[in-house]
XYZ file of N, CA and C in Angstrom:
120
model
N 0.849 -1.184 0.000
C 0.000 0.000 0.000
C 0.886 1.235 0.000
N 0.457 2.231 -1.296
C 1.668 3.177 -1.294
C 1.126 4.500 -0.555
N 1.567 5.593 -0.112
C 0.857 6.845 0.817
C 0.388 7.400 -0.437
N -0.339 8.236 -0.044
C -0.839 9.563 -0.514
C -0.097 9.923 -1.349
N 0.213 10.466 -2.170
C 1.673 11.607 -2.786
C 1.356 13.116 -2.243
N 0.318 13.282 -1.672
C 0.897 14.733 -0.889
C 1.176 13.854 0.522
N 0.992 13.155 0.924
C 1.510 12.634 2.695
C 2.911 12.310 2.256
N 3.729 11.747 1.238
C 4.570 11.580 0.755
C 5.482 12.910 0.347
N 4.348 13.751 -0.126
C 5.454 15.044 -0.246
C 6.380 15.913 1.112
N 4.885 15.729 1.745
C 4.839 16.666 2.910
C 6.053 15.721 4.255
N 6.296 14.476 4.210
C 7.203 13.782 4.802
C 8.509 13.896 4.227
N 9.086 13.770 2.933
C 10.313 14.642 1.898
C 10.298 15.862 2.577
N 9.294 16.480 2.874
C 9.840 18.524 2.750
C 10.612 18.319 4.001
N 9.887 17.844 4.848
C 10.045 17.759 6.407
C 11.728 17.153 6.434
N 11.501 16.159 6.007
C 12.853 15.649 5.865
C 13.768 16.161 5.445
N 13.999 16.961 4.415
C 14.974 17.368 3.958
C 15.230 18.886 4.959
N 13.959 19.366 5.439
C 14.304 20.173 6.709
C 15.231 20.271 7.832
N 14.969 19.088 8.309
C 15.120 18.415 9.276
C 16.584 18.039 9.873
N 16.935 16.906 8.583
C 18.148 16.581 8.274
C 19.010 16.627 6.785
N 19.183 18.077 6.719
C 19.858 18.352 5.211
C 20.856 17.526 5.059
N 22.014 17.184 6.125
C 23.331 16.238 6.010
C 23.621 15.320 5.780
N 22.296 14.525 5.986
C 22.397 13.302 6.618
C 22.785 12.313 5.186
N 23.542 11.256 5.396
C 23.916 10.608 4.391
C 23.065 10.022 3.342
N 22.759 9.875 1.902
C 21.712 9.279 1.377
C 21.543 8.144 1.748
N 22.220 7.356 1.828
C 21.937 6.190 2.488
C 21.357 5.698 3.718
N 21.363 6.814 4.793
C 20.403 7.015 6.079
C 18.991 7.187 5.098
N 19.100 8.387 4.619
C 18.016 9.289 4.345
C 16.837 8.341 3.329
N 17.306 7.203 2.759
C 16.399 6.582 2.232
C 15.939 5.395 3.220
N 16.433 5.450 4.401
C 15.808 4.332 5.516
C 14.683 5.088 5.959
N 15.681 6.574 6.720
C 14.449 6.975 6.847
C 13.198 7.352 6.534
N 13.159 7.632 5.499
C 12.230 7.995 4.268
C 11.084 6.748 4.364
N 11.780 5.883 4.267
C 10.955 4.739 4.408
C 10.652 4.205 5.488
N 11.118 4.487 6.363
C 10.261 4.229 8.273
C 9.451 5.386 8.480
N 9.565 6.604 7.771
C 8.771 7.980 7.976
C 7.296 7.607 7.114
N 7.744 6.645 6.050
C 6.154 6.567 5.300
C 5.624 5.268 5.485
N 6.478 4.412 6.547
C 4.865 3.497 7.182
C 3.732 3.981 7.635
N 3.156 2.699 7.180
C 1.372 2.659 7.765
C 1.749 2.825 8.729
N 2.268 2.437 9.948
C 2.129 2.628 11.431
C 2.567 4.168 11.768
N 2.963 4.731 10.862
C 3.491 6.289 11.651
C 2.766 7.121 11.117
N 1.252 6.689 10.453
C 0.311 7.723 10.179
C -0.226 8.425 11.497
């Protein structure tokens, strides 16, 4: 089940807010623990 694409946008903006530094390789874990079903 994929999110929204604005719940999806609005979790990117945040993110890239958040943590501009952070390595891509973090940043696509997190990305993807930020857009589980459970952290709606």
């Amino acid at each position: 089940m994929s999110a929204p694409t604005g719940r999806r946008r609005a979790i990117a903006k945040a993110l890239t807010a958040l943590l501009p530094l952070a390595p891509y390789a973090d940043m696509e874990k997190i990305r993807a623990d930020a857009g589980a079903v459970h952290m709606k």
